[in-house]
mmCIF file of C-alpha atoms and ligand atoms in Angstrom:
data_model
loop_
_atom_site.group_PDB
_atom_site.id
_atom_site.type_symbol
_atom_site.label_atom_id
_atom_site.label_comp_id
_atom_site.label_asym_id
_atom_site.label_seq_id
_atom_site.Cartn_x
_atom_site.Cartn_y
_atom_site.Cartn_z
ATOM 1 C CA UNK A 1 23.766 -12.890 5.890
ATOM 2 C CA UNK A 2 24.074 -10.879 2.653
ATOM 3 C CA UNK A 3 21.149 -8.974 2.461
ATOM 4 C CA UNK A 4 19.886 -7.196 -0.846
ATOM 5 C CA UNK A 5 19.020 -3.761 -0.590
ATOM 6 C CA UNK A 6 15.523 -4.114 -2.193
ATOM 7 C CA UNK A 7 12.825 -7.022 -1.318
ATOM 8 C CA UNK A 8 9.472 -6.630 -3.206
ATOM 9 C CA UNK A 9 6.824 -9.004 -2.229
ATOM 10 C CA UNK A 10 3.809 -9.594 -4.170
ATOM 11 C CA UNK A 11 1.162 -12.420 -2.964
ATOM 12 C CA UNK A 12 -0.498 -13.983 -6.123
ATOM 13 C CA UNK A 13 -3.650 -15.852 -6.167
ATOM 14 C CA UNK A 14 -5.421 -16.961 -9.649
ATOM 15 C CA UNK A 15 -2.838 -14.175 -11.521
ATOM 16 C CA UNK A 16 -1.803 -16.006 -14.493
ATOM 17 C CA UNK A 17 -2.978 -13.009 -16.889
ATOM 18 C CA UNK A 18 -0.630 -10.231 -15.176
ATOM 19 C CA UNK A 19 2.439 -11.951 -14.200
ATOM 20 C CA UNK A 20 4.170 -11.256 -17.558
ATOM 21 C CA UNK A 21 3.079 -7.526 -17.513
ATOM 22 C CA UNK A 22 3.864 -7.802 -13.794
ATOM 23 C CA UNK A 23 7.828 -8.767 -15.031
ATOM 24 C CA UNK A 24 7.717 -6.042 -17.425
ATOM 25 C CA UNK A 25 7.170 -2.786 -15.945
ATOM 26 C CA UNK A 26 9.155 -4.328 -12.606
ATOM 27 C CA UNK A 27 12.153 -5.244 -13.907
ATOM 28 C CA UNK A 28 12.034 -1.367 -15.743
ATOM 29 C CA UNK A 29 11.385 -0.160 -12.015
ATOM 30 C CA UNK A 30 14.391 -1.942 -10.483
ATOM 31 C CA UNK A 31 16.840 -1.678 -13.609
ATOM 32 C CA UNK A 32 16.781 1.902 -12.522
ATOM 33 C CA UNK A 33 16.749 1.323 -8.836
ATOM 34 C CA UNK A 34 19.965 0.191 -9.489
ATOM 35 C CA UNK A 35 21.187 -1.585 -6.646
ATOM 36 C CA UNK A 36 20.853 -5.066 -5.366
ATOM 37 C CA UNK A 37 17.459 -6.531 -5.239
ATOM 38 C CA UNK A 38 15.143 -10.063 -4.882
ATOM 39 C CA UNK A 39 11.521 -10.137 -5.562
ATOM 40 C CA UNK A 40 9.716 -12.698 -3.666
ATOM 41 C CA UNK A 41 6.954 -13.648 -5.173
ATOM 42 C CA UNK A 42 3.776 -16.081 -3.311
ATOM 43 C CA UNK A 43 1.672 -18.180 -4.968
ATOM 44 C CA UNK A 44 -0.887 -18.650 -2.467
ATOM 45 C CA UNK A 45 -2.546 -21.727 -3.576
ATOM 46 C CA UNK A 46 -3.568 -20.700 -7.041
ATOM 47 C CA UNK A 47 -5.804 -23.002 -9.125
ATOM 48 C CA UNK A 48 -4.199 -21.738 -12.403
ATOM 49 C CA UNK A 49 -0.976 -21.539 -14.179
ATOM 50 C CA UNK A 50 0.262 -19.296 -11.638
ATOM 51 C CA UNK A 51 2.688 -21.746 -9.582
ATOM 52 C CA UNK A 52 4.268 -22.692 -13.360
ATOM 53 C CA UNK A 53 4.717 -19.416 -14.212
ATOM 54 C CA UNK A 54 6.687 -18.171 -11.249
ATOM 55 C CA UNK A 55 8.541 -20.925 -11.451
ATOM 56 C CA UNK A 56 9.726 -19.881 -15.356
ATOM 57 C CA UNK A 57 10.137 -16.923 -13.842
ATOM 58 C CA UNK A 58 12.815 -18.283 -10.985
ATOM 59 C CA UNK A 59 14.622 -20.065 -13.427
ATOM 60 C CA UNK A 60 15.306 -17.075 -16.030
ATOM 61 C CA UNK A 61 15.892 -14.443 -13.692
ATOM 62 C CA UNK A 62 17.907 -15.419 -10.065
ATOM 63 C CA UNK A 63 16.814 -12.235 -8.605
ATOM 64 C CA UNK A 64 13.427 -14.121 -8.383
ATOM 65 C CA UNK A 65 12.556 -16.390 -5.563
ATOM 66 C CA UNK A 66 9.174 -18.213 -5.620
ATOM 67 C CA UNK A 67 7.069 -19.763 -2.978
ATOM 68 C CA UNK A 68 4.656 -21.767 -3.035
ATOM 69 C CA UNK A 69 1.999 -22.182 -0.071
ATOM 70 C CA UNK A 70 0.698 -25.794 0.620
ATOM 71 C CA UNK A 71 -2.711 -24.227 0.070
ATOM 72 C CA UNK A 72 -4.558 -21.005 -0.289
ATOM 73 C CA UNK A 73 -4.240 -18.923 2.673
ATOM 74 C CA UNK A 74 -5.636 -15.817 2.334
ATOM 75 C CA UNK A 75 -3.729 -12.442 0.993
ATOM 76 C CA UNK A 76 -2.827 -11.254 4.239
ATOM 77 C CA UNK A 77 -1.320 -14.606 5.906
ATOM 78 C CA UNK A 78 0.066 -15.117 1.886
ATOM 79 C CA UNK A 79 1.982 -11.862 2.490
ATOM 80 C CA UNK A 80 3.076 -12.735 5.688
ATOM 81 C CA UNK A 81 4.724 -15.780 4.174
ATOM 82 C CA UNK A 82 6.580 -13.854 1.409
ATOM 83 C CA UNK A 83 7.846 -11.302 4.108
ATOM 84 C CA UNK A 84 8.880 -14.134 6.371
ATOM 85 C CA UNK A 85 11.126 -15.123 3.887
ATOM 86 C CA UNK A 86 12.232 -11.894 2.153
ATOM 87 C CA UNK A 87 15.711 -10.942 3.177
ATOM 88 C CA UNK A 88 16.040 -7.294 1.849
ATOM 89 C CA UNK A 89 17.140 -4.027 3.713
ATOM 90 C CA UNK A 90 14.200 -2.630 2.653
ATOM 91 C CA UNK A 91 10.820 -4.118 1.355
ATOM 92 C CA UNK A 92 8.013 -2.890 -0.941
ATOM 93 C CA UNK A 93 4.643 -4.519 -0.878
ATOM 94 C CA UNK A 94 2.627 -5.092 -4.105
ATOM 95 C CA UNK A 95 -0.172 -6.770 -5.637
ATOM 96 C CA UNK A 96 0.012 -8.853 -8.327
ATOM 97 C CA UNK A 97 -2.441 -6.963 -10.242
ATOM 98 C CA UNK A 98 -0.374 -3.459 -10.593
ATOM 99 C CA UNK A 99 -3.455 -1.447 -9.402
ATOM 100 C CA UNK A 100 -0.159 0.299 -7.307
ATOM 101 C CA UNK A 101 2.466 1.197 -9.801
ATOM 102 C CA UNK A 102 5.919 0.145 -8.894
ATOM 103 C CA UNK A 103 7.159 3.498 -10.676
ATOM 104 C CA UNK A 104 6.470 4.918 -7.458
ATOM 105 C CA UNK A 105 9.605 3.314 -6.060
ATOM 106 C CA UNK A 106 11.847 6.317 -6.332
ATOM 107 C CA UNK A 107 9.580 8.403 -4.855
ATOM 108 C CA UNK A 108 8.910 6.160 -1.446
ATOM 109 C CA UNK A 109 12.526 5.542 -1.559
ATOM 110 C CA UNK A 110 12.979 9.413 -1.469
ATOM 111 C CA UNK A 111 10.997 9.457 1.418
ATOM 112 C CA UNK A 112 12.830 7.082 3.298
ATOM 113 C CA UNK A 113 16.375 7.982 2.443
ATOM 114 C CA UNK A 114 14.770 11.306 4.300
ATOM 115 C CA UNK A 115 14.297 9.686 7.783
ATOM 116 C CA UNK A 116 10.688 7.645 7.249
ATOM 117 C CA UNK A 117 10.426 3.817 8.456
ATOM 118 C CA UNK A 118 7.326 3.089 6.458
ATOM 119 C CA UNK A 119 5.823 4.689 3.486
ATOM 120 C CA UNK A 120 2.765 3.717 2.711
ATOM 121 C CA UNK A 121 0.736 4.561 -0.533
ATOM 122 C CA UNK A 122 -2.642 6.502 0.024
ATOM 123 C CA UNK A 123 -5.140 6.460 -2.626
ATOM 124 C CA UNK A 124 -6.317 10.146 -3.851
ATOM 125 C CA UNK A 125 -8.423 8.768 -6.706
ATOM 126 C CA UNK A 126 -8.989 4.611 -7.357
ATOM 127 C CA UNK A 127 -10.237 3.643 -11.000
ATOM 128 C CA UNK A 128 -11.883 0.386 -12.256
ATOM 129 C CA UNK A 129 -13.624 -0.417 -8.695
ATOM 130 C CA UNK A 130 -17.366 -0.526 -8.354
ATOM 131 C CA UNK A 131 -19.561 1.673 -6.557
ATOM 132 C CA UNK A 132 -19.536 -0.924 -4.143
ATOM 133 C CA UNK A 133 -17.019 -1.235 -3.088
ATOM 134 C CA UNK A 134 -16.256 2.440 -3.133
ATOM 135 C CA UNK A 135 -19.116 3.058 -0.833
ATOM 136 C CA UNK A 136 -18.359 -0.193 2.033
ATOM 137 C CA UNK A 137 -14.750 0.739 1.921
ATOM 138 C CA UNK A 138 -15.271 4.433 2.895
ATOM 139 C CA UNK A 139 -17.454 3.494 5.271
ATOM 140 C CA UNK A 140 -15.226 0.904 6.504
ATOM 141 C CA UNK A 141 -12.290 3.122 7.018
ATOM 142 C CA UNK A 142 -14.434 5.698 8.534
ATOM 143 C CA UNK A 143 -16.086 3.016 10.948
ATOM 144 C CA UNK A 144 -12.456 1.810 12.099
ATOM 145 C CA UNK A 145 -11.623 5.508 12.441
ATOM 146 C CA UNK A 146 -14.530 5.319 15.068
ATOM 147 C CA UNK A 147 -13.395 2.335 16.816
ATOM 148 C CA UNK A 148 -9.965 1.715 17.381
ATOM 149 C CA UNK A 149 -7.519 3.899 19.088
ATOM 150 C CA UNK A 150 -4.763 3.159 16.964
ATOM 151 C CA UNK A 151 -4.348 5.744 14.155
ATOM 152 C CA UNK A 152 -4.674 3.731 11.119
ATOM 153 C CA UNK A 153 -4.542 5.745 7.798
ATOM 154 C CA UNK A 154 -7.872 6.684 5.647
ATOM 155 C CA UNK A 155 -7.894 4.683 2.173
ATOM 156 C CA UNK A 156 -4.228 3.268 2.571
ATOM 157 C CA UNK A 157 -4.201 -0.784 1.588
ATOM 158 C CA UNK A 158 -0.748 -2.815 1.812
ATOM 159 C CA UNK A 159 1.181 -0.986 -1.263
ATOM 160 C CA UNK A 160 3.851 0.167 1.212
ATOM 161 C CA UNK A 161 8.123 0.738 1.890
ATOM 162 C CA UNK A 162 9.573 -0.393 4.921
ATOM 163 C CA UNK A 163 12.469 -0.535 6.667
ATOM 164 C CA UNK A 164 14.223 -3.871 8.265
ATOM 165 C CA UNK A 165 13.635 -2.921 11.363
ATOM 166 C CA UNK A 166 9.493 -2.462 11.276
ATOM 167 C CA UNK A 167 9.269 -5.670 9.349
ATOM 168 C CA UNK A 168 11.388 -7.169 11.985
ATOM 169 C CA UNK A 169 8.566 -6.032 14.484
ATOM 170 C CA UNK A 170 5.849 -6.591 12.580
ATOM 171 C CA UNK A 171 7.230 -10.381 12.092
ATOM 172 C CA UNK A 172 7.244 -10.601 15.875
ATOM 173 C CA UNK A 173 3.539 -10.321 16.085
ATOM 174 C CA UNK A 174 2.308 -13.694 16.144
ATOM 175 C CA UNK A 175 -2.000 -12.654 15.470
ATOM 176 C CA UNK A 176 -3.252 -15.119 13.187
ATOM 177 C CA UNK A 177 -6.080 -13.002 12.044
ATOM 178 C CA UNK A 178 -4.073 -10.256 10.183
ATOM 179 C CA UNK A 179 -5.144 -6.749 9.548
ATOM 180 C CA UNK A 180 -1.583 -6.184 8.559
ATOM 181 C CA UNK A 181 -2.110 -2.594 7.332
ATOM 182 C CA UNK A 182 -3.423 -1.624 11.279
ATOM 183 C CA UNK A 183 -0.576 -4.091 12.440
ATOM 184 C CA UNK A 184 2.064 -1.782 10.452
ATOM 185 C CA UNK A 185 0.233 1.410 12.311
ATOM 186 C CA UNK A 186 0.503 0.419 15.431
ATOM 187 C CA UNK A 187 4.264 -0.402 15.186
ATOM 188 C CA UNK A 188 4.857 3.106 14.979
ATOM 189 C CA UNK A 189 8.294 5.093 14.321
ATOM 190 C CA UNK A 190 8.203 7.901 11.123
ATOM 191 C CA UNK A 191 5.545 6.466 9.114
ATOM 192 C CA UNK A 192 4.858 9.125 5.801
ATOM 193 C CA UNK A 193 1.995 8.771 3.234
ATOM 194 C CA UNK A 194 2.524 8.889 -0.466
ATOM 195 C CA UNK A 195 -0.313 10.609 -2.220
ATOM 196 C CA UNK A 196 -1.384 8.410 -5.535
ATOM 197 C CA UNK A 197 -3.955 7.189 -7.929
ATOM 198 C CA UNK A 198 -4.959 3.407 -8.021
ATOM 199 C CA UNK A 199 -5.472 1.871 -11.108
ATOM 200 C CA UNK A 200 -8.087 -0.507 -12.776
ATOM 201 C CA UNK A 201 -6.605 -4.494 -12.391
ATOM 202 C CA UNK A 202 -4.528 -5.123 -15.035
ATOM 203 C CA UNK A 203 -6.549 -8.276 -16.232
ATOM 204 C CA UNK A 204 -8.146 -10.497 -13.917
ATOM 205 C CA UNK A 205 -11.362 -10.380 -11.800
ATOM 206 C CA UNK A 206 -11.177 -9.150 -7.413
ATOM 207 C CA UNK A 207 -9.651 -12.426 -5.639
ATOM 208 C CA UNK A 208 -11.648 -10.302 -2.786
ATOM 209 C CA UNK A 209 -15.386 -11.497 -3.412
ATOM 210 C CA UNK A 210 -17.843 -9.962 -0.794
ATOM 211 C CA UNK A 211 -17.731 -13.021 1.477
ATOM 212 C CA UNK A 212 -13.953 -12.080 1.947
ATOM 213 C CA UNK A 213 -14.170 -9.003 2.387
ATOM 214 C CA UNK A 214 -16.826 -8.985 5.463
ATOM 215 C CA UNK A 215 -14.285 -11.829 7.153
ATOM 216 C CA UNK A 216 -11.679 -9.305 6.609
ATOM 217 C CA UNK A 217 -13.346 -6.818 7.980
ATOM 218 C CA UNK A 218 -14.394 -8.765 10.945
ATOM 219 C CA UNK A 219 -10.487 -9.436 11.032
ATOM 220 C CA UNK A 220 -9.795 -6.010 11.567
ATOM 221 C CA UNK A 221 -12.803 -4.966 13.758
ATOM 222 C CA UNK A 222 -11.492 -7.472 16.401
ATOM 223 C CA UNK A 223 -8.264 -7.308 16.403
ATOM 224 C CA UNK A 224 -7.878 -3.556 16.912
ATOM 225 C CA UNK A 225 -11.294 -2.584 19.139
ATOM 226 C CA UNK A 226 -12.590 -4.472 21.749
ATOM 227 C CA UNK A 227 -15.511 -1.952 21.740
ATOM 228 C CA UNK A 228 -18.026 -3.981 20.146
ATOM 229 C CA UNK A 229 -18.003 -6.046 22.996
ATOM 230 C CA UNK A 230 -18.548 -2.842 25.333
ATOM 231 C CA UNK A 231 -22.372 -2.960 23.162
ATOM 232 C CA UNK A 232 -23.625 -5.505 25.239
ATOM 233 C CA UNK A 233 -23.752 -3.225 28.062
ATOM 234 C CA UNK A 234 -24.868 -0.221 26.524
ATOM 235 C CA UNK A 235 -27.633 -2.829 24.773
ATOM 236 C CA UNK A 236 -28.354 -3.684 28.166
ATOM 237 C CA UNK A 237 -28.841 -0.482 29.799
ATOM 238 C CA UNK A 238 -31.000 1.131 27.234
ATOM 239 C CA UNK A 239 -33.022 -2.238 27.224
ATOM 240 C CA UNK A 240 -33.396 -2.119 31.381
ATOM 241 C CA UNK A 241 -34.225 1.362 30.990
ATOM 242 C CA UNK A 242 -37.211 0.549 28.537
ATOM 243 C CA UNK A 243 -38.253 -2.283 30.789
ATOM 244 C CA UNK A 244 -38.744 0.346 33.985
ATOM 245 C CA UNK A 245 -40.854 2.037 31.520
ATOM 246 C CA UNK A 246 -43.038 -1.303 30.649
ATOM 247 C CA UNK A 247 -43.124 -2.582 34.147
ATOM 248 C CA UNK A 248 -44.571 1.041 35.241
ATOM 249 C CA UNK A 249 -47.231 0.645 32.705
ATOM 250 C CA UNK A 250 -48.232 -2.850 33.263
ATOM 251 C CA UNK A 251 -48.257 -1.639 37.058
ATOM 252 C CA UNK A 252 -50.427 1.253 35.903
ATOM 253 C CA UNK A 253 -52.843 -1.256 34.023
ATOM 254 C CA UNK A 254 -53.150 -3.480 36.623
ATOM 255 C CA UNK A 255 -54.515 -0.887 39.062
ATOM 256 C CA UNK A 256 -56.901 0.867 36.379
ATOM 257 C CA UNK A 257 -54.967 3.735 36.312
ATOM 258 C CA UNK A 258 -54.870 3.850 32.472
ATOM 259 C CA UNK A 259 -58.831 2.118 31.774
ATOM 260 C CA UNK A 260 -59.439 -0.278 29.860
ATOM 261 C CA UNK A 261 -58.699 -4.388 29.737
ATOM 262 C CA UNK A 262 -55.278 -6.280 30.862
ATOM 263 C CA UNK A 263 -55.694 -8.629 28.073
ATOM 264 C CA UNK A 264 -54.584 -5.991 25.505
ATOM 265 C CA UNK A 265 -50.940 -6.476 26.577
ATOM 266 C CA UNK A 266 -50.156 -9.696 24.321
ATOM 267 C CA UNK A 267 -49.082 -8.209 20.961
ATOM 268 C CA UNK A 268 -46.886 -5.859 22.789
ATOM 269 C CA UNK A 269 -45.569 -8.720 25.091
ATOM 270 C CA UNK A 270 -44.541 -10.669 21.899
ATOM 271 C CA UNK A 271 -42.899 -7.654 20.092
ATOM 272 C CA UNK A 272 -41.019 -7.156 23.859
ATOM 273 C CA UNK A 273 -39.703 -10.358 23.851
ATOM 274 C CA UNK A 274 -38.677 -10.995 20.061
ATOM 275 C CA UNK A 275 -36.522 -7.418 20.561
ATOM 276 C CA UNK A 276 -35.190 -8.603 23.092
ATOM 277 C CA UNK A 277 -34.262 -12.068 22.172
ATOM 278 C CA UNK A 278 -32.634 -10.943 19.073
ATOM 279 C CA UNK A 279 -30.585 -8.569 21.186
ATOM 280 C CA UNK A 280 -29.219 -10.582 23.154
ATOM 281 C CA UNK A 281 -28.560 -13.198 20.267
ATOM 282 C CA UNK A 282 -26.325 -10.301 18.363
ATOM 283 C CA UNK A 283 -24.724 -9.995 21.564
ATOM 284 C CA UNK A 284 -24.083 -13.043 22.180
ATOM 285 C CA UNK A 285 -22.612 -12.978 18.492
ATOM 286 C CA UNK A 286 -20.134 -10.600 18.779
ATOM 287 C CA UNK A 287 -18.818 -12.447 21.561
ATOM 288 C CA UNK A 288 -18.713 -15.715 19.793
ATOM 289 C CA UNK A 289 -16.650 -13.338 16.798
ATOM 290 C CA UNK A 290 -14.068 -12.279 19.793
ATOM 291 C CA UNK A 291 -14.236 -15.829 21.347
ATOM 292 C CA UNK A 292 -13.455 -18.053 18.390
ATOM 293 C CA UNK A 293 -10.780 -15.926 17.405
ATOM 294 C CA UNK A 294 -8.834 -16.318 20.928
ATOM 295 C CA UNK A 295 -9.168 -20.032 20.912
ATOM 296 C CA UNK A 296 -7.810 -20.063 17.237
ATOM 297 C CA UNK A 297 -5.291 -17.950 18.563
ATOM 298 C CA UNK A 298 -4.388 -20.212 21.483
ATOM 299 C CA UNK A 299 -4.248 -23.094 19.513
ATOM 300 C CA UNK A 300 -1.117 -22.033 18.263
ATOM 301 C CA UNK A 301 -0.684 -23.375 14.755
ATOM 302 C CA UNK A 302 1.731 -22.076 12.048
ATOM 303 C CA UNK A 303 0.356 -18.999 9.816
ATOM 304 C CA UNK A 304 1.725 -20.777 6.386
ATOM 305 C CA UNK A 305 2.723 -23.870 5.364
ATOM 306 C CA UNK A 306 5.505 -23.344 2.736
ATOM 307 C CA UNK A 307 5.375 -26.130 -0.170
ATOM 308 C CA UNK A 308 8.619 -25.122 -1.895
ATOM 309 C CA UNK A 309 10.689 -22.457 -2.531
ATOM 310 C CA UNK A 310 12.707 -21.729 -5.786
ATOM 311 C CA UNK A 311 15.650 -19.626 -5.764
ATOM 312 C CA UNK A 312 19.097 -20.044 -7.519
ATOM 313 C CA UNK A 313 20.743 -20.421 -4.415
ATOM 314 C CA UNK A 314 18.117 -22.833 -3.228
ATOM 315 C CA UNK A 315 18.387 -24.599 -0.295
ATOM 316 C CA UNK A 316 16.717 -27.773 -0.624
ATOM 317 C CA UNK A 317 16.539 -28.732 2.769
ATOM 318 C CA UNK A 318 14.371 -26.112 3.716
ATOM 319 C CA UNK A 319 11.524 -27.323 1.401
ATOM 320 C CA UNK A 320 8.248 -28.141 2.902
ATOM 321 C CA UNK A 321 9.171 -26.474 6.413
ATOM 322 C CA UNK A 322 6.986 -24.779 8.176
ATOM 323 C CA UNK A 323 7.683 -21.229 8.823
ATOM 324 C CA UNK A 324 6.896 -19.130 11.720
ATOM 325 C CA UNK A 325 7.391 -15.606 11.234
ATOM 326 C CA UNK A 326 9.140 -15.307 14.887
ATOM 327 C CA UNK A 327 11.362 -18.129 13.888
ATOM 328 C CA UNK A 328 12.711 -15.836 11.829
ATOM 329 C CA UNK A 329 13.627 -12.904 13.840
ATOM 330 C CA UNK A 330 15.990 -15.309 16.022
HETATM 331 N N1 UDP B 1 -4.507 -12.571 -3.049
HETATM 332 C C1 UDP B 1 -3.912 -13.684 -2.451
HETATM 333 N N2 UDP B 1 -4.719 -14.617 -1.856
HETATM 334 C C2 UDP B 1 -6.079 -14.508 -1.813
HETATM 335 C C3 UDP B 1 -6.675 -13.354 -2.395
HETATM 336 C C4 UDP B 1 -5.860 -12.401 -3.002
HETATM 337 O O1 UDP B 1 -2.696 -13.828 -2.473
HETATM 338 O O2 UDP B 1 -6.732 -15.400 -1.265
HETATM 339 C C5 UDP B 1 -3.641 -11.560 -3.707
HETATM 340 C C6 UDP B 1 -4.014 -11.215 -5.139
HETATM 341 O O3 UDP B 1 -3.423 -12.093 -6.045
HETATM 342 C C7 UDP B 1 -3.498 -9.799 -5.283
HETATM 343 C C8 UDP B 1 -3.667 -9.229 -3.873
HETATM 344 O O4 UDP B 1 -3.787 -10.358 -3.009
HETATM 345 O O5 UDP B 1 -2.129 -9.757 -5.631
HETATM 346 C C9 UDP B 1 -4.889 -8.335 -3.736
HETATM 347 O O6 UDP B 1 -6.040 -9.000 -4.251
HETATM 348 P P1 UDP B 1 -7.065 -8.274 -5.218
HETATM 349 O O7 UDP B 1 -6.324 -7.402 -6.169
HETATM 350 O O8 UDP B 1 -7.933 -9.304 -5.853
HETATM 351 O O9 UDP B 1 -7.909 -7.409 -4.213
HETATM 352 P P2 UDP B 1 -8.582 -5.978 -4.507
HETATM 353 O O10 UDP B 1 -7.506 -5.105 -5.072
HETATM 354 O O11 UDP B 1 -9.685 -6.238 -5.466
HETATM 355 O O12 UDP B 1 -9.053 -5.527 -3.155
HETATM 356 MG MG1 MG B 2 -6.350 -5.520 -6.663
#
């Protein structure tokens, strides 16, 4: 297989107002990259005129491939999709909304050429994001920090380089609940940061409303700690401990030691149990979060359902299969 030396894959949901600035200042980016290069771009199930636009796109410029996703799968199974099907030696992963310039491209490719498997982009300063978001994603990176025990970079999203061979690895991880970022981590070989600043969106609102961004969170909590689920017995501990405590005192009450009347006991007995209920209901959560995700898991199903996919080379035959990301490593 003739592979191009450059894959860029961008995952584009609702983008219709960047794609043509998107074109722009990418097609400056790999005019002076110079060599051979495709840019696979995934419209994951947009409700705009994203689909018709990448499709213009295809049919202008062959270097283009689109695909289109039978639905809208989320950015980081969307992703997956477009680096299922991206062929290039090496790849570079961007969002539509060029809040990570591609003008870094000679500098990652620096990087690489000097011995590095992945470079990934690490945000020094990000502009345009609300306070909000500034504040749960710290604390987000800082909680993971605390959980998992596989060194996943502060403030670092999916604007990265790789090399074949990592993608080829990551590909062969079949998790359906993607935290692709960790995912790339854990792989390890050289991985090197690139120190940057992230812009404001181009145009365009978040595609990640707050709803999305606790599932994705979730997604990442679980698949890279199994701590949380170590709670229950710490819960449990602290909980028996405080119970010694109680029984000593009811003990106490019931022989006089303390004075006064038994009856006293019932607003504390509610308060008791309604702790303790709800404890043992968020426990029971957290293993419902780890449970569900195993039987989604065993069930097995594809990660994407490709639609279509226009290239100039197009093979027809392959539209509307369903793509597995090992089936691709074979
Ligand atoms: N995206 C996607 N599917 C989704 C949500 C987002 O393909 O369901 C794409 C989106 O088009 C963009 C990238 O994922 O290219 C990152 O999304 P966004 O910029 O909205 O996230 P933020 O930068 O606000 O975290
Ligand atoms: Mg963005």
């Amino acid at each position: 297989m003739d592979r191009p030396s450059l894959s860029v894959v961008i995952p584009c949901y609702n983008e219709q107002d960047v794609l043509a600035e998107l074109y722009r200042r990418l097609s400056d980016v790999l005019r002076d990259y110079g060599k051979s290069c495709e840019v696979v771009v995934v419209n994951d199930g947009s409700k705009d005129r994203t689909w018709a636009i990448l499709m213009e796109m295809a049919a202008q410029d062959p270097r283009i491939v689109a695909v289109n996703l039978s639905k809208n799968h989320g950015h980081q199974l969307a992703l997956t999709a477009g680096l299922t099907v991206c062929r290039g030696e090496r790849i570079l992963i961007l969002d539509a909304d060029l809040q990570d310039p591609p003008e870094l491209l000679p500098q990652m490719t620096a990087i690489m050429d000097g011995g590095a498997d992945v470079v990934y982009g690490q945000r020094r300063h990000r502009d345009g994001e609300t306070a909000t978001k500034l504040i749960t994603a710290t604390l987000f990176y800082r909680l993971m920090a605390k959980l998992t025990d596989v060194p996943i970079p502060q403030d670092t999203g999916d604007f990265r380089l790789m090399s074949r061979r990592a993608l080829d690895v990551l590909l062969a991880m079949p998790e359906r609940h993607r935290f692709l970022r960790g995912m790339v981590s854990w792989i390890g070989f050289r991985q090197a940061p690139l120190l940057y600043d992230r812009h404001a969106r181009f145009a365009g609102t978040t595609k990640y409303p707050t709803r999305k961004m606790i599932r994705f969170a979730l997604d990442a909590v679980t698949a890279f700690s199994v701590k949380p689920l170590a709670l229950a017995s710490y819960v449990g501990m602290i909980s028996g401990v405080f119970a010694l405590l109680l029984l000593g005192y009811s003990l106490g009450s019931w022989l006089g030691l303390f004075g006064g009347k038994l009856e006293r006991g019932w607003t504390s007995l509610m308060s008791v149990m309604a702790l303790l209920g709800s404890v043992q209901l968020m426990v029971l959560g957290i293993i419902g979060e780890y449970l569900g995700r195993l039987y989604e898991q065993a069930k097995g199903r594809p990660l994407f359902i490709i639609e279509q996919i226009v290239r100039s080379d197009a093979d027809e035959s392959k539209n509307g299969e369903i793509a597995r990301p090992q089936d691709v490593i074979r």
